[in-house]
mmCIF file of C-alpha atoms in Angstrom:
data_model
loop_
_atom_site.group_PDB
_atom_site.id
_atom_site.type_symbol
_atom_site.label_atom_id
_atom_site.label_comp_id
_atom_site.label_asym_id
_atom_site.label_seq_id
_atom_site.Cartn_x
_atom_site.Cartn_y
_atom_site.Cartn_z
ATOM 1 C CA UNK A 1 -19.222 20.385 33.109
ATOM 2 C CA UNK A 2 -17.795 16.917 32.743
ATOM 3 C CA UNK A 3 -18.401 14.827 29.685
ATOM 4 C CA UNK A 4 -20.667 12.283 31.334
ATOM 5 C CA UNK A 5 -22.749 14.955 33.082
ATOM 6 C CA UNK A 6 -23.232 16.648 29.754
ATOM 7 C CA UNK A 7 -24.311 13.410 28.118
ATOM 8 C CA UNK A 8 -26.807 12.749 30.897
ATOM 9 C CA UNK A 9 -28.190 16.258 30.554
ATOM 10 C CA UNK A 10 -28.512 15.783 26.808
ATOM 11 C CA UNK A 11 -30.198 12.390 27.325
ATOM 12 C CA UNK A 12 -32.780 13.844 29.695
ATOM 13 C CA UNK A 13 -33.460 16.815 27.426
ATOM 14 C CA UNK A 14 -33.637 14.570 24.358
ATOM 15 C CA UNK A 15 -36.301 12.371 25.998
ATOM 16 C CA UNK A 16 -38.409 15.431 26.824
ATOM 17 C CA UNK A 17 -37.954 16.937 23.347
ATOM 18 C CA UNK A 18 -38.731 13.606 21.652
ATOM 19 C CA UNK A 19 -41.887 13.078 23.709
ATOM 20 C CA UNK A 20 -43.178 16.619 23.211
ATOM 21 C CA UNK A 21 -42.278 16.618 19.510
ATOM 22 C CA UNK A 22 -44.034 13.284 18.909
ATOM 23 C CA UNK A 23 -47.102 14.524 20.782
ATOM 24 C CA UNK A 24 -47.107 17.729 18.709
ATOM 25 C CA UNK A 25 -46.713 15.771 15.462
ATOM 26 C CA UNK A 26 -49.668 13.522 16.313
ATOM 27 C CA UNK A 27 -51.769 16.683 16.410
ATOM 28 C CA UNK A 28 -50.699 17.795 12.923
ATOM 29 C CA UNK A 29 -52.827 17.052 9.855
ATOM 30 C CA UNK A 30 -51.585 13.677 8.583
ATOM 31 C CA UNK A 31 -48.797 13.467 5.987
ATOM 32 C CA UNK A 32 -49.777 14.095 2.371
ATOM 33 C CA UNK A 33 -53.243 15.374 3.216
ATOM 34 C CA UNK A 34 -55.111 17.192 0.445
ATOM 35 C CA UNK A 35 -56.318 20.176 2.479
ATOM 36 C CA UNK A 36 -53.836 23.038 2.695
ATOM 37 C CA UNK A 37 -55.943 26.119 3.379
ATOM 38 C CA UNK A 38 -52.992 28.489 3.654
ATOM 39 C CA UNK A 39 -51.242 27.039 0.622
ATOM 40 C CA UNK A 40 -54.422 27.199 -1.467
ATOM 41 C CA UNK A 41 -54.920 30.856 -0.615
ATOM 42 C CA UNK A 42 -51.268 31.551 -1.438
ATOM 43 C CA UNK A 43 -51.657 29.834 -4.834
ATOM 44 C CA UNK A 44 -54.835 31.793 -5.543
ATOM 45 C CA UNK A 45 -53.084 35.028 -4.604
ATOM 46 C CA UNK A 46 -50.067 34.125 -6.766
ATOM 47 C CA UNK A 47 -52.335 33.548 -9.779
ATOM 48 C CA UNK A 48 -54.212 36.767 -9.060
ATOM 49 C CA UNK A 49 -50.868 38.599 -9.118
ATOM 50 C CA UNK A 50 -50.064 36.773 -12.394
ATOM 51 C CA UNK A 51 -46.990 35.051 -11.012
ATOM 52 C CA UNK A 52 -46.648 31.539 -12.441
ATOM 53 C CA UNK A 53 -44.167 30.388 -9.785
ATOM 54 C CA UNK A 54 -46.143 30.413 -6.551
ATOM 55 C CA UNK A 55 -42.989 29.993 -4.447
ATOM 56 C CA UNK A 56 -41.543 33.214 -5.866
ATOM 57 C CA UNK A 57 -44.858 34.950 -5.318
ATOM 58 C CA UNK A 58 -44.805 33.919 -1.649
ATOM 59 C CA UNK A 59 -41.184 35.000 -1.254
ATOM 60 C CA UNK A 60 -41.217 38.290 -3.114
ATOM 61 C CA UNK A 61 -44.835 39.414 -2.937
ATOM 62 C CA UNK A 62 -47.080 37.825 -0.311
ATOM 63 C CA UNK A 63 -44.411 37.485 2.364
ATOM 64 C CA UNK A 64 -41.838 39.901 0.968
ATOM 65 C CA UNK A 65 -41.416 41.517 4.356
ATOM 66 C CA UNK A 66 -40.193 38.165 5.746
ATOM 67 C CA UNK A 67 -37.777 37.853 2.850
ATOM 68 C CA UNK A 68 -36.485 41.335 3.644
ATOM 69 C CA UNK A 69 -35.668 40.099 7.155
ATOM 70 C CA UNK A 70 -33.883 37.018 5.844
ATOM 71 C CA UNK A 71 -32.098 39.174 3.315
ATOM 72 C CA UNK A 72 -30.824 41.327 6.159
ATOM 73 C CA UNK A 73 -29.531 38.260 8.012
ATOM 74 C CA UNK A 74 -27.740 37.238 4.836
ATOM 75 C CA UNK A 75 -26.225 40.704 4.433
ATOM 76 C CA UNK A 76 -25.219 40.857 8.092
ATOM 77 C CA UNK A 77 -23.515 37.448 7.954
ATOM 78 C CA UNK A 78 -21.570 38.362 4.838
ATOM 79 C CA UNK A 79 -20.534 41.623 6.510
ATOM 80 C CA UNK A 80 -19.566 39.802 9.713
ATOM 81 C CA UNK A 81 -17.582 37.136 7.907
ATOM 82 C CA UNK A 82 -15.636 39.684 5.848
ATOM 83 C CA UNK A 83 -14.890 41.643 9.031
ATOM 84 C CA UNK A 84 -13.631 38.491 10.745
ATOM 85 C CA UNK A 85 -11.538 37.405 7.780
ATOM 86 C CA UNK A 86 -9.850 40.752 7.111
ATOM 87 C CA UNK A 87 -6.119 41.097 7.306
ATOM 88 C CA UNK A 88 -4.995 41.339 10.947
ATOM 89 C CA UNK A 89 -2.123 43.529 12.085
ATOM 90 C CA UNK A 90 0.244 40.572 12.576
ATOM 91 C CA UNK A 91 -0.504 38.981 9.222
ATOM 92 C CA UNK A 92 0.811 39.629 5.785
ATOM 93 C CA UNK A 93 -0.272 38.851 2.261
ATOM 94 C CA UNK A 94 1.674 36.472 0.094
ATOM 95 C CA UNK A 95 1.700 36.866 -3.634
ATOM 96 C CA UNK A 96 0.404 33.599 -5.076
ATOM 97 C CA UNK A 97 2.285 32.360 -8.090
ATOM 98 C CA UNK A 98 0.738 31.058 -11.287
ATOM 99 C CA UNK A 99 -0.171 27.369 -11.231
ATOM 100 C CA UNK A 100 0.226 24.794 -13.928
ATOM 101 C CA UNK A 101 -3.102 23.558 -15.309
ATOM 102 C CA UNK A 102 -3.781 20.849 -17.858
ATOM 103 C CA UNK A 103 -4.704 22.459 -21.211
ATOM 104 C CA UNK A 104 -7.869 20.356 -21.400
ATOM 105 C CA UNK A 105 -8.993 21.630 -17.977
ATOM 106 C CA UNK A 106 -8.273 25.174 -19.042
ATOM 107 C CA UNK A 107 -10.266 24.733 -22.258
ATOM 108 C CA UNK A 108 -13.139 23.164 -20.329
ATOM 109 C CA UNK A 109 -13.220 26.111 -17.921
ATOM 110 C CA UNK A 110 -13.006 28.718 -20.662
ATOM 111 C CA UNK A 111 -15.898 27.068 -22.518
ATOM 112 C CA UNK A 112 -18.104 26.541 -19.486
ATOM 113 C CA UNK A 113 -17.565 29.835 -17.662
ATOM 114 C CA UNK A 114 -19.838 31.868 -19.981
ATOM 115 C CA UNK A 115 -22.373 29.036 -20.077
ATOM 116 C CA UNK A 116 -22.637 28.844 -16.272
ATOM 117 C CA UNK A 117 -22.923 32.610 -15.935
ATOM 118 C CA UNK A 118 -25.646 32.630 -18.586
ATOM 119 C CA UNK A 119 -27.508 29.824 -16.783
ATOM 120 C CA UNK A 120 -27.285 31.817 -13.542
ATOM 121 C CA UNK A 121 -28.710 34.943 -15.161
ATOM 122 C CA UNK A 122 -31.428 32.833 -16.800
ATOM 123 C CA UNK A 123 -32.441 31.298 -13.453
ATOM 124 C CA UNK A 124 -32.587 34.728 -11.790
ATOM 125 C CA UNK A 125 -34.529 36.281 -14.658
ATOM 126 C CA UNK A 126 -37.101 33.466 -14.827
ATOM 127 C CA UNK A 127 -37.693 33.368 -11.083
ATOM 128 C CA UNK A 128 -41.327 34.393 -11.441
ATOM 129 C CA UNK A 129 -42.020 31.757 -14.125
ATOM 130 C CA UNK A 130 -40.072 28.584 -13.561
ATOM 131 C CA UNK A 131 -38.463 26.982 -10.494
ATOM 132 C CA UNK A 132 -35.605 29.247 -9.565
ATOM 133 C CA UNK A 133 -35.192 32.860 -8.598
ATOM 134 C CA UNK A 134 -32.787 35.240 -6.972
ATOM 135 C CA UNK A 135 -31.553 32.913 -4.261
ATOM 136 C CA UNK A 136 -30.802 29.909 -6.459
ATOM 137 C CA UNK A 137 -29.626 31.884 -9.472
ATOM 138 C CA UNK A 138 -27.372 34.027 -7.300
ATOM 139 C CA UNK A 139 -25.624 30.943 -5.942
ATOM 140 C CA UNK A 140 -25.216 29.521 -9.473
ATOM 141 C CA UNK A 141 -23.706 32.823 -10.635
ATOM 142 C CA UNK A 142 -21.314 33.003 -7.692
ATOM 143 C CA UNK A 143 -20.107 29.421 -7.850
ATOM 144 C CA UNK A 144 -19.957 29.475 -11.645
ATOM 145 C CA UNK A 145 -17.454 32.309 -11.477
ATOM 146 C CA UNK A 146 -15.172 30.065 -9.427
ATOM 147 C CA UNK A 147 -14.674 27.852 -12.458
ATOM 148 C CA UNK A 148 -11.897 30.380 -13.087
ATOM 149 C CA UNK A 149 -10.231 29.105 -9.905
ATOM 150 C CA UNK A 150 -10.840 25.435 -10.592
ATOM 151 C CA UNK A 151 -9.859 25.477 -14.254
ATOM 152 C CA UNK A 152 -7.121 28.103 -14.080
ATOM 153 C CA UNK A 153 -5.594 29.573 -10.917
ATOM 154 C CA UNK A 154 -6.069 32.182 -8.216
ATOM 155 C CA UNK A 155 -4.593 34.980 -10.295
ATOM 156 C CA UNK A 156 -7.171 34.420 -13.049
ATOM 157 C CA UNK A 157 -9.970 34.342 -10.480
ATOM 158 C CA UNK A 158 -8.794 37.673 -9.078
ATOM 159 C CA UNK A 159 -8.973 39.143 -12.568
ATOM 160 C CA UNK A 160 -12.524 38.004 -13.302
ATOM 161 C CA UNK A 161 -13.795 38.974 -9.836
ATOM 162 C CA UNK A 162 -14.027 42.746 -9.229
ATOM 163 C CA UNK A 163 -14.321 42.533 -5.426
ATOM 164 C CA UNK A 164 -14.730 46.250 -4.743
ATOM 165 C CA UNK A 165 -17.603 46.458 -7.226
ATOM 166 C CA UNK A 166 -19.228 43.344 -5.744
ATOM 167 C CA UNK A 167 -18.944 44.719 -2.200
ATOM 168 C CA UNK A 168 -20.845 47.813 -3.284
ATOM 169 C CA UNK A 169 -23.307 45.781 -5.384
ATOM 170 C CA UNK A 170 -24.085 43.635 -2.340
ATOM 171 C CA UNK A 171 -24.911 46.673 -0.209
ATOM 172 C CA UNK A 172 -26.814 48.428 -3.001
ATOM 173 C CA UNK A 173 -28.945 45.358 -3.715
ATOM 174 C CA UNK A 174 -29.754 44.980 -0.017
ATOM 175 C CA UNK A 175 -30.707 48.662 0.085
ATOM 176 C CA UNK A 176 -32.720 48.360 -3.148
ATOM 177 C CA UNK A 177 -35.044 45.838 -1.482
ATOM 178 C CA UNK A 178 -35.896 48.360 1.237
ATOM 179 C CA UNK A 179 -36.119 51.173 -1.325
ATOM 180 C CA UNK A 180 -38.669 49.146 -3.338
ATOM 181 C CA UNK A 181 -40.632 48.646 -0.121
ATOM 182 C CA UNK A 182 -40.624 52.359 0.591
ATOM 183 C CA UNK A 183 -41.617 53.042 -3.024
ATOM 184 C CA UNK A 184 -44.620 50.751 -2.490
ATOM 185 C CA UNK A 185 -45.432 52.680 0.677
ATOM 186 C CA UNK A 186 -45.378 55.980 -1.169
ATOM 187 C CA UNK A 187 -47.247 54.856 -4.302
ATOM 188 C CA UNK A 188 -49.792 52.376 -2.879
ATOM 189 C CA UNK A 189 -49.854 53.111 0.840
ATOM 190 C CA UNK A 190 -48.359 49.821 2.083
ATOM 191 C CA UNK A 191 -44.741 48.728 2.566
ATOM 192 C CA UNK A 192 -43.594 46.427 -0.274
ATOM 193 C CA UNK A 193 -47.010 46.725 -1.912
ATOM 194 C CA UNK A 194 -46.996 45.967 -5.626
ATOM 195 C CA UNK A 195 -47.183 49.173 -7.644
ATOM 196 C CA UNK A 196 -45.991 47.971 -11.044
ATOM 197 C CA UNK A 197 -48.330 46.720 -13.816
ATOM 198 C CA UNK A 198 -48.879 42.974 -13.386
ATOM 199 C CA UNK A 199 -48.251 42.143 -17.041
ATOM 200 C CA UNK A 200 -49.339 39.020 -18.906
ATOM 201 C CA UNK A 201 -49.413 35.700 -17.038
ATOM 202 C CA UNK A 202 -46.480 33.421 -17.908
ATOM 203 C CA UNK A 203 -44.505 36.158 -19.652
ATOM 204 C CA UNK A 204 -41.090 37.384 -18.575
ATOM 205 C CA UNK A 205 -42.560 40.741 -17.505
ATOM 206 C CA UNK A 206 -45.356 39.284 -15.366
ATOM 207 C CA UNK A 207 -45.730 39.537 -11.601
ATOM 208 C CA UNK A 208 -45.264 43.277 -11.077
ATOM 209 C CA UNK A 209 -42.694 43.831 -8.367
ATOM 210 C CA UNK A 210 -41.683 40.141 -8.132
ATOM 211 C CA UNK A 211 -39.052 40.106 -10.937
ATOM 212 C CA UNK A 212 -37.550 43.380 -9.689
ATOM 213 C CA UNK A 213 -37.131 42.221 -6.078
ATOM 214 C CA UNK A 214 -35.992 38.872 -7.479
ATOM 215 C CA UNK A 215 -33.225 40.593 -9.434
ATOM 216 C CA UNK A 216 -32.141 42.578 -6.362
ATOM 217 C CA UNK A 217 -31.963 39.367 -4.321
ATOM 218 C CA UNK A 218 -30.073 37.642 -7.143
ATOM 219 C CA UNK A 219 -27.442 40.381 -7.188
ATOM 220 C CA UNK A 220 -27.159 40.381 -3.425
ATOM 221 C CA UNK A 221 -26.849 36.608 -3.066
ATOM 222 C CA UNK A 222 -24.443 36.346 -5.999
ATOM 223 C CA UNK A 223 -22.111 39.118 -4.874
ATOM 224 C CA UNK A 224 -22.460 38.078 -1.215
ATOM 225 C CA UNK A 225 -21.383 34.499 -1.905
ATOM 226 C CA UNK A 226 -18.449 35.665 -4.065
ATOM 227 C CA UNK A 227 -17.293 38.049 -1.319
ATOM 228 C CA UNK A 228 -17.625 35.274 1.276
ATOM 229 C CA UNK A 229 -15.674 32.767 -0.800
ATOM 230 C CA UNK A 230 -13.070 35.470 -1.511
ATOM 231 C CA UNK A 231 -12.557 35.884 2.236
ATOM 232 C CA UNK A 232 -12.066 32.164 2.781
ATOM 233 C CA UNK A 233 -9.858 31.718 -0.287
ATOM 234 C CA UNK A 234 -7.686 34.630 0.873
ATOM 235 C CA UNK A 235 -7.187 32.837 4.174
ATOM 236 C CA UNK A 236 -6.116 29.680 2.410
ATOM 237 C CA UNK A 237 -4.020 31.108 -0.410
ATOM 238 C CA UNK A 238 -2.723 34.549 0.456
ATOM 239 C CA UNK A 239 -2.711 35.371 4.151
ATOM 240 C CA UNK A 240 -0.060 34.067 6.493
ATOM 241 C CA UNK A 241 1.231 35.172 9.854
ATOM 242 C CA UNK A 242 4.256 37.431 9.659
ATOM 243 C CA UNK A 243 7.524 35.511 9.578
ATOM 244 C CA UNK A 244 5.844 32.131 9.314
ATOM 245 C CA UNK A 245 4.722 29.727 6.613
ATOM 246 C CA UNK A 246 1.180 29.755 5.256
ATOM 247 C CA UNK A 247 -0.047 27.277 7.892
ATOM 248 C CA UNK A 248 1.647 27.969 11.231
ATOM 249 C CA UNK A 249 0.414 25.201 13.513
ATOM 250 C CA UNK A 250 1.213 26.620 16.947
ATOM 251 C CA UNK A 251 -0.665 29.129 19.072
ATOM 252 C CA UNK A 252 0.190 32.778 18.906
ATOM 253 C CA UNK A 253 -0.761 35.674 21.164
ATOM 254 C CA UNK A 254 -2.240 38.754 19.591
ATOM 255 C CA UNK B 1 -47.706 5.617 9.553
ATOM 256 C CA UNK B 2 -49.068 9.058 8.854
ATOM 257 C CA UNK B 3 -46.746 10.975 11.156
ATOM 258 C CA UNK B 4 -43.541 9.093 10.350
ATOM 259 C CA UNK B 5 -42.038 11.870 8.102
ATOM 260 C CA UNK B 6 -42.535 14.402 10.891
ATOM 261 C CA UNK B 7 -40.825 12.129 13.405
ATOM 262 C CA UNK B 8 -37.870 11.763 11.022
ATOM 263 C CA UNK B 9 -37.280 15.508 11.236
ATOM 264 C CA UNK B 10 -37.329 15.323 15.059
ATOM 265 C CA UNK B 11 -34.799 12.509 14.883
ATOM 266 C CA UNK B 12 -32.515 14.557 12.604
ATOM 267 C CA UNK B 13 -32.745 17.466 15.060
ATOM 268 C CA UNK B 14 -31.751 15.242 17.989
ATOM 269 C CA UNK B 15 -28.880 13.651 16.057
ATOM 270 C CA UNK B 16 -27.570 17.120 15.242
ATOM 271 C CA UNK B 17 -27.835 18.326 18.825
ATOM 272 C CA UNK B 18 -26.188 15.114 20.080
ATOM 273 C CA UNK B 19 -23.299 15.808 17.727
ATOM 274 C CA UNK B 20 -23.045 19.353 19.111
ATOM 275 C CA UNK B 21 -22.948 18.013 22.665
ATOM 276 C CA UNK B 22 -20.224 15.417 22.152
ATOM 277 C CA UNK B 23 -18.181 17.389 19.623
ATOM 278 C CA UNK B 24 -14.530 18.051 20.485
ATOM 279 C CA UNK B 25 -13.932 20.090 17.373
ATOM 280 C CA UNK B 26 -15.665 23.356 16.482
ATOM 281 C CA UNK B 27 -15.691 22.611 12.747
ATOM 282 C CA UNK B 28 -17.497 19.375 13.514
ATOM 283 C CA UNK B 29 -19.856 21.285 15.822
ATOM 284 C CA UNK B 30 -20.766 23.652 12.980
ATOM 285 C CA UNK B 31 -21.454 20.643 10.771
ATOM 286 C CA UNK B 32 -23.704 19.245 13.492
ATOM 287 C CA UNK B 33 -25.507 22.569 13.769
ATOM 288 C CA UNK B 34 -26.175 22.415 10.031
ATOM 289 C CA UNK B 35 -27.557 18.889 10.448
ATOM 290 C CA UNK B 36 -29.830 20.072 13.271
ATOM 291 C CA UNK B 37 -30.948 22.983 11.135
ATOM 292 C CA UNK B 38 -31.687 20.779 8.144
ATOM 293 C CA UNK B 39 -34.339 19.014 10.211
ATOM 294 C CA UNK B 40 -36.489 22.101 9.665
ATOM 295 C CA UNK B 41 -36.354 21.569 5.886
ATOM 296 C CA UNK B 42 -37.613 18.005 6.303
ATOM 297 C CA UNK B 43 -40.388 19.125 8.660
ATOM 298 C CA UNK B 44 -41.474 22.012 6.424
ATOM 299 C CA UNK B 45 -41.502 19.940 3.239
ATOM 300 C CA UNK B 46 -43.310 17.057 4.994
ATOM 301 C CA UNK B 47 -46.008 19.473 6.170
ATOM 302 C CA UNK B 48 -46.405 20.972 2.705
ATOM 303 C CA UNK B 49 -46.558 17.628 0.870
ATOM 304 C CA UNK B 50 -49.798 16.727 -0.811
ATOM 305 C CA UNK B 51 -50.427 13.292 -2.308
ATOM 306 C CA UNK B 52 -50.651 13.300 -6.108
ATOM 307 C CA UNK B 53 -49.624 16.950 -6.365
ATOM 308 C CA UNK B 54 -46.726 18.555 -8.190
ATOM 309 C CA UNK B 55 -44.474 21.605 -7.833
ATOM 310 C CA UNK B 56 -46.340 24.909 -7.322
ATOM 311 C CA UNK B 57 -45.248 26.341 -10.663
ATOM 312 C CA UNK B 58 -47.934 27.090 -13.242
ATOM 313 C CA UNK B 59 -45.587 27.895 -16.115
ATOM 314 C CA UNK B 60 -46.568 24.697 -17.968
ATOM 315 C CA UNK B 61 -49.304 23.377 -15.743
ATOM 316 C CA UNK B 62 -53.049 23.967 -16.202
ATOM 317 C CA UNK B 63 -54.346 26.430 -13.620
ATOM 318 C CA UNK B 64 -56.245 24.547 -10.944
ATOM 319 C CA UNK B 65 -54.166 21.358 -10.897
ATOM 320 C CA UNK B 66 -53.176 20.233 -7.385
ATOM 321 C CA UNK B 67 -49.820 21.530 -6.171
ATOM 322 C CA UNK B 68 -47.900 21.133 -2.924
ATOM 323 C CA UNK B 69 -47.966 23.973 -0.406
ATOM 324 C CA UNK B 70 -45.831 26.851 -1.794
ATOM 325 C CA UNK B 71 -45.604 28.651 1.541
ATOM 326 C CA UNK B 72 -43.448 26.064 3.274
ATOM 327 C CA UNK B 73 -41.324 25.663 0.149
ATOM 328 C CA UNK B 74 -40.615 29.398 0.199
ATOM 329 C CA UNK B 75 -39.684 29.173 3.866
ATOM 330 C CA UNK B 76 -37.332 26.232 3.249
ATOM 331 C CA UNK B 77 -35.731 28.084 0.331
ATOM 332 C CA UNK B 78 -34.783 31.188 2.300
ATOM 333 C CA UNK B 79 -33.760 28.979 5.200
ATOM 334 C CA UNK B 80 -31.196 27.192 3.008
ATOM 335 C CA UNK B 81 -29.507 30.395 1.833
ATOM 336 C CA UNK B 82 -29.523 32.094 5.224
ATOM 337 C CA UNK B 83 -28.281 28.861 6.840
ATOM 338 C CA UNK B 84 -25.376 28.706 4.397
ATOM 339 C CA UNK B 85 -24.244 32.278 5.104
ATOM 340 C CA UNK B 86 -24.598 31.883 8.873
ATOM 341 C CA UNK B 87 -22.498 28.710 8.632
ATOM 342 C CA UNK B 88 -19.901 30.746 6.748
ATOM 343 C CA UNK B 89 -19.916 33.361 9.525
ATOM 344 C CA UNK B 90 -19.373 30.661 12.155
ATOM 345 C CA UNK B 91 -16.542 29.121 10.134
ATOM 346 C CA UNK B 92 -14.907 32.562 9.907
ATOM 347 C CA UNK B 93 -15.139 32.793 13.694
ATOM 348 C CA UNK B 94 -13.434 29.420 14.025
ATOM 349 C CA UNK B 95 -10.614 30.530 11.712
ATOM 350 C CA UNK B 96 -9.993 33.513 13.999
ATOM 351 C CA UNK B 97 -10.148 31.274 17.094
ATOM 352 C CA UNK B 98 -7.608 28.922 15.584
ATOM 353 C CA UNK B 99 -5.289 31.855 14.860
ATOM 354 C CA UNK B 100 -5.573 33.451 18.302
ATOM 355 C CA UNK B 101 -5.806 30.377 20.523
ATOM 356 C CA UNK B 102 -4.241 27.685 18.386
ATOM 357 C CA UNK B 103 -7.050 25.225 19.023
ATOM 358 C CA UNK B 104 -10.497 24.367 17.745
ATOM 359 C CA UNK B 105 -11.375 22.195 20.758
ATOM 360 C CA UNK B 106 -14.061 23.994 22.783
ATOM 361 C CA UNK B 107 -12.828 22.312 25.983
ATOM 362 C CA UNK B 108 -9.447 23.987 25.698
ATOM 363 C CA UNK B 109 -10.870 27.459 25.236
ATOM 364 C CA UNK B 110 -10.686 28.712 28.802
ATOM 365 C CA UNK B 111 -9.608 32.336 28.965
ATOM 366 C CA UNK B 112 -10.567 35.430 27.037
ATOM 367 C CA UNK B 113 -7.871 36.837 24.822
ATOM 368 C CA UNK B 114 -7.965 39.862 22.544
#
């Protein structure tokens, strides 16, 4: 299709989408309205399950089955990306050399690396109490680890990042979610049904199954993001086509 | 206007799709896809907003105080993470395309090659 034809097609479709979308929006309850029947029921259910953070309760208790689906998408994309980024037959691995880093940067990284990892664990662990949870904490953990790359070099990052362990942890955490669901099925008769004691409201052990699923998601997101970034960093730092420099610009047949 | 925030999300969606249509670079197209996808966050959060309410976290909030809709927030949250990993998958695909075909321009990708 030519460029102009495509633009015309987009223009026509955009007009239809815009008109239908605006018509649909005019039928919605107006912005900022005080009645949220579904939300109110979700909040009531979250409090009944003694989970202070209603968002976590929705994610890991009320709609945990949805989260399992999203979790599987996440796992599948990490798996797909690592498959795509693996070493091809006509590529080879370079050995990256040590880089020179300013001592102040190195000190900064060494001081902050434990702090960031601790913050990540804190956010995962308090998912059922305060804003946060497995998804956010996992990303903090994964990116925090890369301080080793920013403040030192690739060799240091490789030392602090046990990739084989993280690969397995990713898969195990994804499987643990399903296993917890099956455990609920066996103990309480419904998939992902809460079967743990609910605990005291606003305590670290509250919410029954929520903190456990939360931890599984935290491990999966954290290890998944590290594995993903490892794949991309490998492409940039280590892998090059055989007999060429790290960034061969021209096309090459497989 | 009461529906203005909803219309903003529709506008973001169309801007993203327009970028996809005119893009001559697959990296840019993935960026545009992310923009189109982010319109759902705006729509979800606009639907869940409640005037005078706060975050749906009762850790240091008296039980019964008005909070915004936690359901849409939960949806937006998972959407962000899944969106990020799917973007990563697409970027990995583009890296392979660049290696095998030497281009990231979708117009120049004509034949299949193993």
